[in-house]
PDB file of C-alpha atoms in Angstrom:
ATOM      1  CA  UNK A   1     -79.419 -29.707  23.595  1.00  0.00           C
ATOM      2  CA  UNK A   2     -81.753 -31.596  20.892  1.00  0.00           C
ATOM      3  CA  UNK A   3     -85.525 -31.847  22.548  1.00  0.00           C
ATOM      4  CA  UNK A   4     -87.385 -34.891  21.377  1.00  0.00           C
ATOM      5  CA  UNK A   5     -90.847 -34.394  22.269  1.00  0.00           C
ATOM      6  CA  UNK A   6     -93.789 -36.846  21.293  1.00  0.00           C
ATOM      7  CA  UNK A   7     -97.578 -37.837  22.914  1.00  0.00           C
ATOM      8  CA  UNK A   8     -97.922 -41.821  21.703  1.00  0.00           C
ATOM      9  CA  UNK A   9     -96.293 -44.693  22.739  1.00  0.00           C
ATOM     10  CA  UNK A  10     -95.225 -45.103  18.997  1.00  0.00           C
ATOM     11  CA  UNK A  11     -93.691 -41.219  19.122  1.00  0.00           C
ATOM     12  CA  UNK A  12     -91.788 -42.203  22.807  1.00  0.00           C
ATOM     13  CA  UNK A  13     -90.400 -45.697  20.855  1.00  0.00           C
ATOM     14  CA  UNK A  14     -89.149 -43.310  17.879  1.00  0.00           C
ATOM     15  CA  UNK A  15     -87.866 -40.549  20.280  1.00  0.00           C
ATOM     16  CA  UNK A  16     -85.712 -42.961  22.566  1.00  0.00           C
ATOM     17  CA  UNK A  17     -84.259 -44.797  19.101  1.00  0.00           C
ATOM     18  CA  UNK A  18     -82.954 -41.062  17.810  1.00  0.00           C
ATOM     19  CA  UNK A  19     -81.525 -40.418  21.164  1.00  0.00           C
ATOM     20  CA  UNK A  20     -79.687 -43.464  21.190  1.00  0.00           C
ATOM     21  CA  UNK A  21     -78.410 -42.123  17.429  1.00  0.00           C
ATOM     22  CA  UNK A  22     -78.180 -38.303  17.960  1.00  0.00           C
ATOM     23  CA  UNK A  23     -75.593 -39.082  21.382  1.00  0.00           C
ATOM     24  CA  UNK A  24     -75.711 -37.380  25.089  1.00  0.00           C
ATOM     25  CA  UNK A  25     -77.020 -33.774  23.761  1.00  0.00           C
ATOM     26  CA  UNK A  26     -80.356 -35.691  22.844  1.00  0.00           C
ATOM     27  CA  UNK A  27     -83.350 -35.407  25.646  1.00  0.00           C
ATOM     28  CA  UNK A  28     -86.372 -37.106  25.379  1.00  0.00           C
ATOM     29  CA  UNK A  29     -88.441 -34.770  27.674  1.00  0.00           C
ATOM     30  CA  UNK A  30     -90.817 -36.205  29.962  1.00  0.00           C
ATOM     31  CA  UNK A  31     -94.848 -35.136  31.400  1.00  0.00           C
ATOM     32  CA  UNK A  32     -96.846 -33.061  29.196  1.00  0.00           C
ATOM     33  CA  UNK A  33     -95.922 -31.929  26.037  1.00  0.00           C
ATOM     34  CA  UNK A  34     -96.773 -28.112  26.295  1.00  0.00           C
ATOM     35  CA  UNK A  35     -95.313 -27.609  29.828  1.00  0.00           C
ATOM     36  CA  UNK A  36     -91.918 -29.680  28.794  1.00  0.00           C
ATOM     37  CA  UNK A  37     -91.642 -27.130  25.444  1.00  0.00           C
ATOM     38  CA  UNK A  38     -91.899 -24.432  27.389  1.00  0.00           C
ATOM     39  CA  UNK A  39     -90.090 -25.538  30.509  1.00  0.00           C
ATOM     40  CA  UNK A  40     -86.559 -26.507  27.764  1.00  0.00           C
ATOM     41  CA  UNK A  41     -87.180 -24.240  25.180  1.00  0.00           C
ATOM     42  CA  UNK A  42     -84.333 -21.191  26.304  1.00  0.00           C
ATOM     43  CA  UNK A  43     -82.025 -24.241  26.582  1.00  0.00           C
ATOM     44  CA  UNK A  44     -82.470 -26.096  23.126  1.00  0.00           C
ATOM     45  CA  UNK A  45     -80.628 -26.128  19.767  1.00  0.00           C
ATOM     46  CA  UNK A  46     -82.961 -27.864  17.918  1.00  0.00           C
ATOM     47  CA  UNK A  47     -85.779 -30.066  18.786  1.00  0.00           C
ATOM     48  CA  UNK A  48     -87.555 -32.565  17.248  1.00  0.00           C
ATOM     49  CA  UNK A  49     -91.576 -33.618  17.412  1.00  0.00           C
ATOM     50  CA  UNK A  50     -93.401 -36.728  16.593  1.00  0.00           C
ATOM     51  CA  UNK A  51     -96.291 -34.856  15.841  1.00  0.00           C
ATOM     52  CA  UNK A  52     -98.285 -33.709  12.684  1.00  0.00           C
ATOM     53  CA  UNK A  53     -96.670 -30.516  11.554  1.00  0.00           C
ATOM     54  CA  UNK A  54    -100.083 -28.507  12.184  1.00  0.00           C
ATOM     55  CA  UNK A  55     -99.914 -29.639  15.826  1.00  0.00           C
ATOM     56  CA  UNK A  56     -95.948 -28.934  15.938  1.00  0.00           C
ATOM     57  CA  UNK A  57     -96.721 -25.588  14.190  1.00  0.00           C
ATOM     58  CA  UNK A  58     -99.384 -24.624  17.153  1.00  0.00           C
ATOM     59  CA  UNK A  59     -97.265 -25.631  19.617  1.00  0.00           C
ATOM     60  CA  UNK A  60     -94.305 -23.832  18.973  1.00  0.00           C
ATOM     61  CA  UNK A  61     -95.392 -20.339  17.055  1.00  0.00           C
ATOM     62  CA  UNK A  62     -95.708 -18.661  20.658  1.00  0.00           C
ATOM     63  CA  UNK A  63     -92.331 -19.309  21.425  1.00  0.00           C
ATOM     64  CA  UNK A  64     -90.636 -18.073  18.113  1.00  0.00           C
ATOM     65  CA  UNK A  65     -88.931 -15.332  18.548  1.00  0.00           C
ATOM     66  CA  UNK A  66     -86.281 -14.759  16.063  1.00  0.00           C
ATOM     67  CA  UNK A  67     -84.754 -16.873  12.950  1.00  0.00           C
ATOM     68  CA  UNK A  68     -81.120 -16.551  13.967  1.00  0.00           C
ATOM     69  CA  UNK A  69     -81.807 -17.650  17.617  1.00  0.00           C
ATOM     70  CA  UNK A  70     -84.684 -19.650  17.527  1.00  0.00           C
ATOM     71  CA  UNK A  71     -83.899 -23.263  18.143  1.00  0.00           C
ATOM     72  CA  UNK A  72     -83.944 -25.059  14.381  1.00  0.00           C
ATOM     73  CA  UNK A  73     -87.794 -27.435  14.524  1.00  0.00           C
ATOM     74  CA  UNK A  74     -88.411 -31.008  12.918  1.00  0.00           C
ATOM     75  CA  UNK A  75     -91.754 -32.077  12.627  1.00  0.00           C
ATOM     76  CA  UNK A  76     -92.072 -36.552  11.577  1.00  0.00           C
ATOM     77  CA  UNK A  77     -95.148 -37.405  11.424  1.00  0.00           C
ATOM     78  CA  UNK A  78     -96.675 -40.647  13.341  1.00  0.00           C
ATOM     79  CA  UNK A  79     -95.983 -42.768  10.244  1.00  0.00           C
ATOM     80  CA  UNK A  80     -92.346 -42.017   9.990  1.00  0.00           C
ATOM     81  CA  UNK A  81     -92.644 -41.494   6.661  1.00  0.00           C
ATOM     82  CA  UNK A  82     -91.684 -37.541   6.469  1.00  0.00           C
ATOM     83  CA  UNK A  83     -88.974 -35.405   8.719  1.00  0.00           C
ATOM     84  CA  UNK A  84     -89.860 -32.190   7.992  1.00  0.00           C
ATOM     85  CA  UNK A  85     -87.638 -28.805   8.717  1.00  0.00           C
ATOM     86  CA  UNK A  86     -90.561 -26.284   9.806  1.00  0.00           C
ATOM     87  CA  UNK A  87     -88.627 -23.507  11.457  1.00  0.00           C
ATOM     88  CA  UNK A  88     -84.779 -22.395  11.656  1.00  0.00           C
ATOM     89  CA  UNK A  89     -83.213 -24.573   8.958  1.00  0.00           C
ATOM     90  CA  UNK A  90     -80.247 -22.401   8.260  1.00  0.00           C
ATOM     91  CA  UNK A  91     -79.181 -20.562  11.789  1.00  0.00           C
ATOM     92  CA  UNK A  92     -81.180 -23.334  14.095  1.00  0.00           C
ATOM     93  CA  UNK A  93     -79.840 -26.104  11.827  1.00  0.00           C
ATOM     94  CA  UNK A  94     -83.136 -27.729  11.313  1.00  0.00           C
ATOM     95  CA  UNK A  95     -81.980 -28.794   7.719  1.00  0.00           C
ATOM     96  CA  UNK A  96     -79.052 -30.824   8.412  1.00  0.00           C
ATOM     97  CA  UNK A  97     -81.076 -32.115  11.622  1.00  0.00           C
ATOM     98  CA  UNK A  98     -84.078 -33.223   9.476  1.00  0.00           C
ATOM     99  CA  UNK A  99     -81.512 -34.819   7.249  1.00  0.00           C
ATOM    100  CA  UNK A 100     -79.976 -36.979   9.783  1.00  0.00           C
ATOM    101  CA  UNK A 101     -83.779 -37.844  11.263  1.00  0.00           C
ATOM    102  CA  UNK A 102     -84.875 -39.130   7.633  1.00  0.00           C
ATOM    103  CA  UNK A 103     -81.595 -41.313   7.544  1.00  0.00           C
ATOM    104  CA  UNK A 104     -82.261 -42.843  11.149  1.00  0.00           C
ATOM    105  CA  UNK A 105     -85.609 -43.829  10.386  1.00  0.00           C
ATOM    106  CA  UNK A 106     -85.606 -44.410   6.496  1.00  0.00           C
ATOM    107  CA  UNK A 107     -88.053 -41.447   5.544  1.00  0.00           C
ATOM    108  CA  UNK A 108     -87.912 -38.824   3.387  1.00  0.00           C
ATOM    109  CA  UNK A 109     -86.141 -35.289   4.611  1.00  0.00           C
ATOM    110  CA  UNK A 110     -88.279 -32.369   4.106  1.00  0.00           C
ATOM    111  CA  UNK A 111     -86.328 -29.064   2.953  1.00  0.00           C
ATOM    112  CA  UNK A 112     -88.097 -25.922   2.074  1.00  0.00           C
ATOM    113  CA  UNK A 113     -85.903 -22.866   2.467  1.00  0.00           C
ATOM    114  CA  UNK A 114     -85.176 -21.411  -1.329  1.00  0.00           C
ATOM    115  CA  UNK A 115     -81.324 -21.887  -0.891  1.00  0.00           C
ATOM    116  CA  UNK A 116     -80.751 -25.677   0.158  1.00  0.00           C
ATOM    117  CA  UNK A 117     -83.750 -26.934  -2.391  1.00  0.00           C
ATOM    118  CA  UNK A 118     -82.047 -24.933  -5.406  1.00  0.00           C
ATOM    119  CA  UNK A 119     -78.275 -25.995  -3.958  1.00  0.00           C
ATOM    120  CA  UNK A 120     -77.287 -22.420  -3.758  1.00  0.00           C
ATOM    121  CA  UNK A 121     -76.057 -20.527  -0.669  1.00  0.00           C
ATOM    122  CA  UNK A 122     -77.939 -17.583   1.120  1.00  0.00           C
ATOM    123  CA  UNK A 123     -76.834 -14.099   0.912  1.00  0.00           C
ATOM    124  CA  UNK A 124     -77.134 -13.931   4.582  1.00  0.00           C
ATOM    125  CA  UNK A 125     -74.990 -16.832   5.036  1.00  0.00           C
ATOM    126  CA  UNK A 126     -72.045 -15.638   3.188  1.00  0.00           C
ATOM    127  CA  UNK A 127     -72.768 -12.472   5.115  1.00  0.00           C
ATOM    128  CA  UNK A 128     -72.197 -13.991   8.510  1.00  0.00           C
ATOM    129  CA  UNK A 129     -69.485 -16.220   7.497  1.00  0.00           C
ATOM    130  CA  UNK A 130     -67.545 -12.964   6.076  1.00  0.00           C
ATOM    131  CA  UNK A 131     -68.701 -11.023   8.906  1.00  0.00           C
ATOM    132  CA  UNK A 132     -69.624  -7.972   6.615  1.00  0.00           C
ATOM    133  CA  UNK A 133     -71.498  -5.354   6.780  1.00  0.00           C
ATOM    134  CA  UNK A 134     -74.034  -5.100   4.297  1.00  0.00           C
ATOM    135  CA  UNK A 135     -74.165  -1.592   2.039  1.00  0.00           C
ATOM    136  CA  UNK A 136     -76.884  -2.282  -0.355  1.00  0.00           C
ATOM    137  CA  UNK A 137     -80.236  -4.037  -1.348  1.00  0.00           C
ATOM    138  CA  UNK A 138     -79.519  -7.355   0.295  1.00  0.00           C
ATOM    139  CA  UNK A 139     -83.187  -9.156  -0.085  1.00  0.00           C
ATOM    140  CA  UNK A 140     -83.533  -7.933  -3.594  1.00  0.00           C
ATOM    141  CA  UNK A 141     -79.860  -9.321  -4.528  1.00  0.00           C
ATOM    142  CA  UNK A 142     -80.992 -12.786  -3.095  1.00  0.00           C
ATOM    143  CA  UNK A 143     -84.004 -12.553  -5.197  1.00  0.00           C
ATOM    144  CA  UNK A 144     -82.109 -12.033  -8.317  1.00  0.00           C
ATOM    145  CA  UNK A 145     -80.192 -14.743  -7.722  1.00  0.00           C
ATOM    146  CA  UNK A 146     -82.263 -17.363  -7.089  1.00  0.00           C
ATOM    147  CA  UNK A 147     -84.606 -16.332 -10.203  1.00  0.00           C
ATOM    148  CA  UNK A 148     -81.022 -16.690 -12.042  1.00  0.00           C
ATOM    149  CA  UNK A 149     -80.548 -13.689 -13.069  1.00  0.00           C
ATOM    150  CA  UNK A 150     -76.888 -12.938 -13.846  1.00  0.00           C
ATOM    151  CA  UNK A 151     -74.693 -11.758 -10.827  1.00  0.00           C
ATOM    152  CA  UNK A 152     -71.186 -10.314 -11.266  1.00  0.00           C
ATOM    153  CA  UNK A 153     -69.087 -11.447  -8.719  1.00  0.00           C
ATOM    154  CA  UNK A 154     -66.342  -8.570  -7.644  1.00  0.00           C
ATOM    155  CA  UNK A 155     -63.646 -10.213  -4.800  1.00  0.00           C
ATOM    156  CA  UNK A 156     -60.226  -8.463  -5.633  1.00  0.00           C
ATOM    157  CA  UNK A 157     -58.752  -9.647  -2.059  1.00  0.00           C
ATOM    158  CA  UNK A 158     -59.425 -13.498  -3.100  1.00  0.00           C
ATOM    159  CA  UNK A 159     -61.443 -13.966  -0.096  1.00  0.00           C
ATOM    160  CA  UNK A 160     -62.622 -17.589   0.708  1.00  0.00           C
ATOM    161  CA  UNK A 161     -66.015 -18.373  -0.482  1.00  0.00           C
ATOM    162  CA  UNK A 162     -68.592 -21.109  -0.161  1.00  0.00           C
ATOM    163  CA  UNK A 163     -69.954 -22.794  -3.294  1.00  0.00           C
ATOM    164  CA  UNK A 164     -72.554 -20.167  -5.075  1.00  0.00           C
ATOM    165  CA  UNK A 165     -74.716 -20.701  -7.884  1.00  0.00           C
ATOM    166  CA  UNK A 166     -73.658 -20.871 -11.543  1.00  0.00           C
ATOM    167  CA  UNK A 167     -75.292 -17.382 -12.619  1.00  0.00           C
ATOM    168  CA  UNK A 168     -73.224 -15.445  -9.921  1.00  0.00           C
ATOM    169  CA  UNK A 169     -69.218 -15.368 -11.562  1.00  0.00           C
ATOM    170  CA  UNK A 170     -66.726 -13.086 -12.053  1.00  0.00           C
ATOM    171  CA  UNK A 171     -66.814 -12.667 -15.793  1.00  0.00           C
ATOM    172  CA  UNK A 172     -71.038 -11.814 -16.294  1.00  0.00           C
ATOM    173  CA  UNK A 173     -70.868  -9.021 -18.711  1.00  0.00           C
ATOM    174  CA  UNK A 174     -74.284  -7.808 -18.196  1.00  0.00           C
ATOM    175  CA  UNK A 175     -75.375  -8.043 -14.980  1.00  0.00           C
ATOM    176  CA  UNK A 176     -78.801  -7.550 -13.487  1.00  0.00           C
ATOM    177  CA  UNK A 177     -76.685  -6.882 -10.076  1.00  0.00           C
ATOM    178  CA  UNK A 178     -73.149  -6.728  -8.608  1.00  0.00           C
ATOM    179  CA  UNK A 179     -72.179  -7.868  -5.661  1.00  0.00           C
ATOM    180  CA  UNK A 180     -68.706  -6.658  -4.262  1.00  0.00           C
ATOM    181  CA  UNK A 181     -66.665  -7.911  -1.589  1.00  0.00           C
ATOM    182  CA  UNK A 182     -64.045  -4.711  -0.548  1.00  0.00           C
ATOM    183  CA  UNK A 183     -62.766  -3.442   2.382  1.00  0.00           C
ATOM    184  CA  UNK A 184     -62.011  -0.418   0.538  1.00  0.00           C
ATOM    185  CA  UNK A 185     -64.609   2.479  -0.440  1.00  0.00           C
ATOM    186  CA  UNK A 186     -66.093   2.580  -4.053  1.00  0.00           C
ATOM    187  CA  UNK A 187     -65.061   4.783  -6.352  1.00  0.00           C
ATOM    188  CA  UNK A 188     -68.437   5.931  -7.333  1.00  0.00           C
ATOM    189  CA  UNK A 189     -71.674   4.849  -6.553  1.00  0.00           C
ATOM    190  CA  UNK A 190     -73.303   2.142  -8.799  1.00  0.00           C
ATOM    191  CA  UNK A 191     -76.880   1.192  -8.983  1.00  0.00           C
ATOM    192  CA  UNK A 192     -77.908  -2.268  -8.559  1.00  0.00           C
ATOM    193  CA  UNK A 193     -74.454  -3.190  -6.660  1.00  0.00           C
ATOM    194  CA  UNK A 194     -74.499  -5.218  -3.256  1.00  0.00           C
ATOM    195  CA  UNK A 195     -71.523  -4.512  -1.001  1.00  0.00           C
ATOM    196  CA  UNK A 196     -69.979  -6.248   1.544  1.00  0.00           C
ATOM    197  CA  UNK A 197     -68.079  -4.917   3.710  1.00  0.00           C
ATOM    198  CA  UNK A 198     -65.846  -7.653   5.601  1.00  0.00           C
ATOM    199  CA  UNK A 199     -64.146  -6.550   8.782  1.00  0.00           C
ATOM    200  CA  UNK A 200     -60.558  -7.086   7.999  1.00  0.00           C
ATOM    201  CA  UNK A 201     -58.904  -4.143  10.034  1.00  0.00           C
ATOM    202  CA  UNK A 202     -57.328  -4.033  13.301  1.00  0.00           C
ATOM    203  CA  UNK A 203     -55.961  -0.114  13.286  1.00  0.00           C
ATOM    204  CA  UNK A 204     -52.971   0.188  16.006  1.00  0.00           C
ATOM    205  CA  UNK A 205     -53.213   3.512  17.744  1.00  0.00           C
ATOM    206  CA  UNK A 206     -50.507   5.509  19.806  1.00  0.00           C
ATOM    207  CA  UNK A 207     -49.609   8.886  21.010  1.00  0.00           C
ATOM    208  CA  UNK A 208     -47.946  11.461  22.825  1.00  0.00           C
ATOM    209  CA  UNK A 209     -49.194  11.521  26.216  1.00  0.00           C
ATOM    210  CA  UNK A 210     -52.677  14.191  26.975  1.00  0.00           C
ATOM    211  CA  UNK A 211     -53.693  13.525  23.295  1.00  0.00           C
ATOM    212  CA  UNK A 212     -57.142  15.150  22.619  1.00  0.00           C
ATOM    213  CA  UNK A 213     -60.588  12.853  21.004  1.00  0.00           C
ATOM    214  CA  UNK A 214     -60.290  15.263  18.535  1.00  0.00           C
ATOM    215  CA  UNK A 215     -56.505  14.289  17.212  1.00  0.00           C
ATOM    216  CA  UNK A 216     -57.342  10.941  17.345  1.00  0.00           C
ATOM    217  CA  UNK A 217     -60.765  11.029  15.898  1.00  0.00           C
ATOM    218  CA  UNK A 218     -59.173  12.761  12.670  1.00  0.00           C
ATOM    219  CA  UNK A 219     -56.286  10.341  12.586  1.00  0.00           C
ATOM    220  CA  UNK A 220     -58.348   7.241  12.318  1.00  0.00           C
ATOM    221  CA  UNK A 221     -60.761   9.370   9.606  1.00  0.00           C
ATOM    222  CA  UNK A 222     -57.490   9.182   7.368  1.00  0.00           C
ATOM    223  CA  UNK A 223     -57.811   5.407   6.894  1.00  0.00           C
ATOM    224  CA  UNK A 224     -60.632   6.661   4.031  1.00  0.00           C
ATOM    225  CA  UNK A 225     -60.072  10.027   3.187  1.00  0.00           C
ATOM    226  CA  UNK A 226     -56.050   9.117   2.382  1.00  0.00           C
ATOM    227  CA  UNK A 227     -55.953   5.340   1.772  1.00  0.00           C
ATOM    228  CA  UNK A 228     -59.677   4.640   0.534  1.00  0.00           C
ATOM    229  CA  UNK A 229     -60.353   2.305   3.324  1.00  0.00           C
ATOM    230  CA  UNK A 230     -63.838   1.953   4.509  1.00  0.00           C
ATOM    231  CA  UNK A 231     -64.120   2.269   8.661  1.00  0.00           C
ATOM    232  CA  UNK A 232     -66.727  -0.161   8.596  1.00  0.00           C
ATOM    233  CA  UNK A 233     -64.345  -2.514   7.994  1.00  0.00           C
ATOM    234  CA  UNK A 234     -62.491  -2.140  11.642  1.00  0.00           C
ATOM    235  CA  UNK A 235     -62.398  -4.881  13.162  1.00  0.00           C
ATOM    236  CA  UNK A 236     -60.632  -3.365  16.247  1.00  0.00           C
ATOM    237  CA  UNK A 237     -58.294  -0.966  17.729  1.00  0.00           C
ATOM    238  CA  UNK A 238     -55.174  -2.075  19.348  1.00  0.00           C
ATOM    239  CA  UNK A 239     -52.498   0.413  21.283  1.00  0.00           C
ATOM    240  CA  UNK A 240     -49.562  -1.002  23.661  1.00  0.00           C
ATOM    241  CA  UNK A 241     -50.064  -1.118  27.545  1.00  0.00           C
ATOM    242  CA  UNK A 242     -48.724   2.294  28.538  1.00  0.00           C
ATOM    243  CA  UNK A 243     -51.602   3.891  26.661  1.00  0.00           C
ATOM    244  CA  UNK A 244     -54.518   1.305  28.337  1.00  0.00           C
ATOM    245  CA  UNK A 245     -55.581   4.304  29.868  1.00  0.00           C
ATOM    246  CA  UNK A 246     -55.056   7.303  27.317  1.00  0.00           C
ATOM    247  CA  UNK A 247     -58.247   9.282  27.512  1.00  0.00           C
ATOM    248  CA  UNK A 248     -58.419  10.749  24.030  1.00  0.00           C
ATOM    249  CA  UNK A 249     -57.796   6.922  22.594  1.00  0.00           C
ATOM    250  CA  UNK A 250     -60.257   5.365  24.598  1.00  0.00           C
ATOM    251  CA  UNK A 251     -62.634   8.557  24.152  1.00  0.00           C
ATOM    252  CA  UNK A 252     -62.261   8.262  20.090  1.00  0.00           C
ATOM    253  CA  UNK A 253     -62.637   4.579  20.342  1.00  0.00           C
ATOM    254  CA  UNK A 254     -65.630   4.457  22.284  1.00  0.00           C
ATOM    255  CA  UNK A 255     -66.963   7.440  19.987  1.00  0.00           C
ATOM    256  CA  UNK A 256     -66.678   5.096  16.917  1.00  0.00           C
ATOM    257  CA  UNK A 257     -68.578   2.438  18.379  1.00  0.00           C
ATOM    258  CA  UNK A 258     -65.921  -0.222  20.060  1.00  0.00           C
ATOM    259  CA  UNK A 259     -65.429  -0.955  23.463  1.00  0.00           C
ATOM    260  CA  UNK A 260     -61.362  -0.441  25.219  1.00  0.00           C
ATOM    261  CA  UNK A 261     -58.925  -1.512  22.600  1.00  0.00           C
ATOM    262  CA  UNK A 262     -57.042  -4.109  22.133  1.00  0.00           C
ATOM    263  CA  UNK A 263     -53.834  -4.304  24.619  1.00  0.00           C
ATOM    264  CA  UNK A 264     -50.284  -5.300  22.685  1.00  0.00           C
ATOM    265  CA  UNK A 265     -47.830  -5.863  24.838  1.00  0.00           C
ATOM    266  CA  UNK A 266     -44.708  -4.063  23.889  1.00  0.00           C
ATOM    267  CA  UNK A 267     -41.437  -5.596  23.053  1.00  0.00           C
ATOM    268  CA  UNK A 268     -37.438  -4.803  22.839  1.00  0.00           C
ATOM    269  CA  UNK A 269     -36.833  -5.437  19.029  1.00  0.00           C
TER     270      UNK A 269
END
């Protein structure tokens, strides 16, 4: 749901044109403006405000909570002149929102975050999209970059990337950092190296029947000690249906941090 919220008559007029524009997930909220934030705000996506930023700003500061779930915020002002993303323009998508405000009403979009002004993509974006996990300095990484420092990019599994910034490549022979994207472990430690960790795995486990945590446990620990594969790249566990209820697999799984594995049905080959 997209809130439009606004106090004038002017504000209601713009608010009831972007619905008409933005489709059935736009609401132009009714009564009070305080009461209707707070009343919608666990059900929005985004919302919009024909209000002065400062006033949009006061309004809404109590209810932020977190960037990746907050609902993204546009502020235009009462001359229609500015659409401003204030709050959640990556994860509450209050960039591309602002963007599609300004071209509704002919003003000018207003896009602060580091990574969409400079045309570059956030470390924490490619992150998410990967679904890593992140071994390293991540915030000092994304500083480099964006001061253009030179970033050696190290992807030996060819994994799909969005469109980074001209300093971070493959061939930088002197880098100020690395950033690696492995499922494997490193050979050595390196200073100054990001790593990202994508989870690629799904590790199929069976057994004899009464198999101990223990057996189990040390099987899975071979994925890194023999085959230099790093466990935080499991994805999931996966075992036929006879074993759905094999204590020392669910045991070990459960000890590593997942939930019941994954059930594959078994076959006649």
């Amino acid at each position: 749901m997209i809130g439009l919220f606004a106090v004038t008559a002017a504000g209601r007029r713009a608010a009831a044109e972007l619905a008409g524009r933005l489709g059935p997930e736009a609401l132009v909220a009714d009564g009070p403006i305080g009461p209707a934030v707070r009343r919608l705000w666990d059900h929005l996506d985004a919302a919009v405000f024909f209000l002065a930023s400062g006033a949009t700003i006061r309004l809404v500061a109590p209810l932020l909570q977190d960037k990746h779930t907050d609902p993204g915020i546009v502020s235009v002002d009462e001359a229609q002149r500015f659409a401003i993303a204030l709050a959640g323009g990556h994860g509450g998508g209050a960039n591309e929102l602002a963007e599609q405000v300004a071209e509704v009403f002919g003003c000018t979009p207003v896009i602060t975050t580091a990574t969409d002004s400079t045309g570059t993509t956030a470390l924490d974006e490619l992150v998410d999209q990967l679904d890593a996990t992140v071994d390293g300095d991540l915030p000092s990484c994304g500083v480099a970059i964006l001061d253009g420092e030179p970033v050696r990019l190290v992807n030996p599994h060819g994994f799909p990337l969005p469109a980074l910034p001209s300093n971070v490549a493959a061939d930088v022979a002197n880098p100020a950092w690395t950033v690696v994207i492995d499922d494997r472990r490193p050979v050595e430690d390196e200073e100054r190296t990001l790593r990202l960790i994508p989870r690629t795995l799904v590790v199929g486990v069976g057994s004899a029947r009464g198999v101990s945590r223990t057996a189990v446990t040390e099987t899975i620990a071979r994925l890194d000690s023999e085959h230099g594969l790093d466990p935080r790249a499991i994805r999931a566990f996966a075992s036929v249906d006879l074993k759905a209820d094999e204590a020392g697999i669910l045991d070990a799984v459960q000890d590593l941090g997942f939930g019941t594995p994954v059930r594959a049905r078994s076959c006649r080959c």
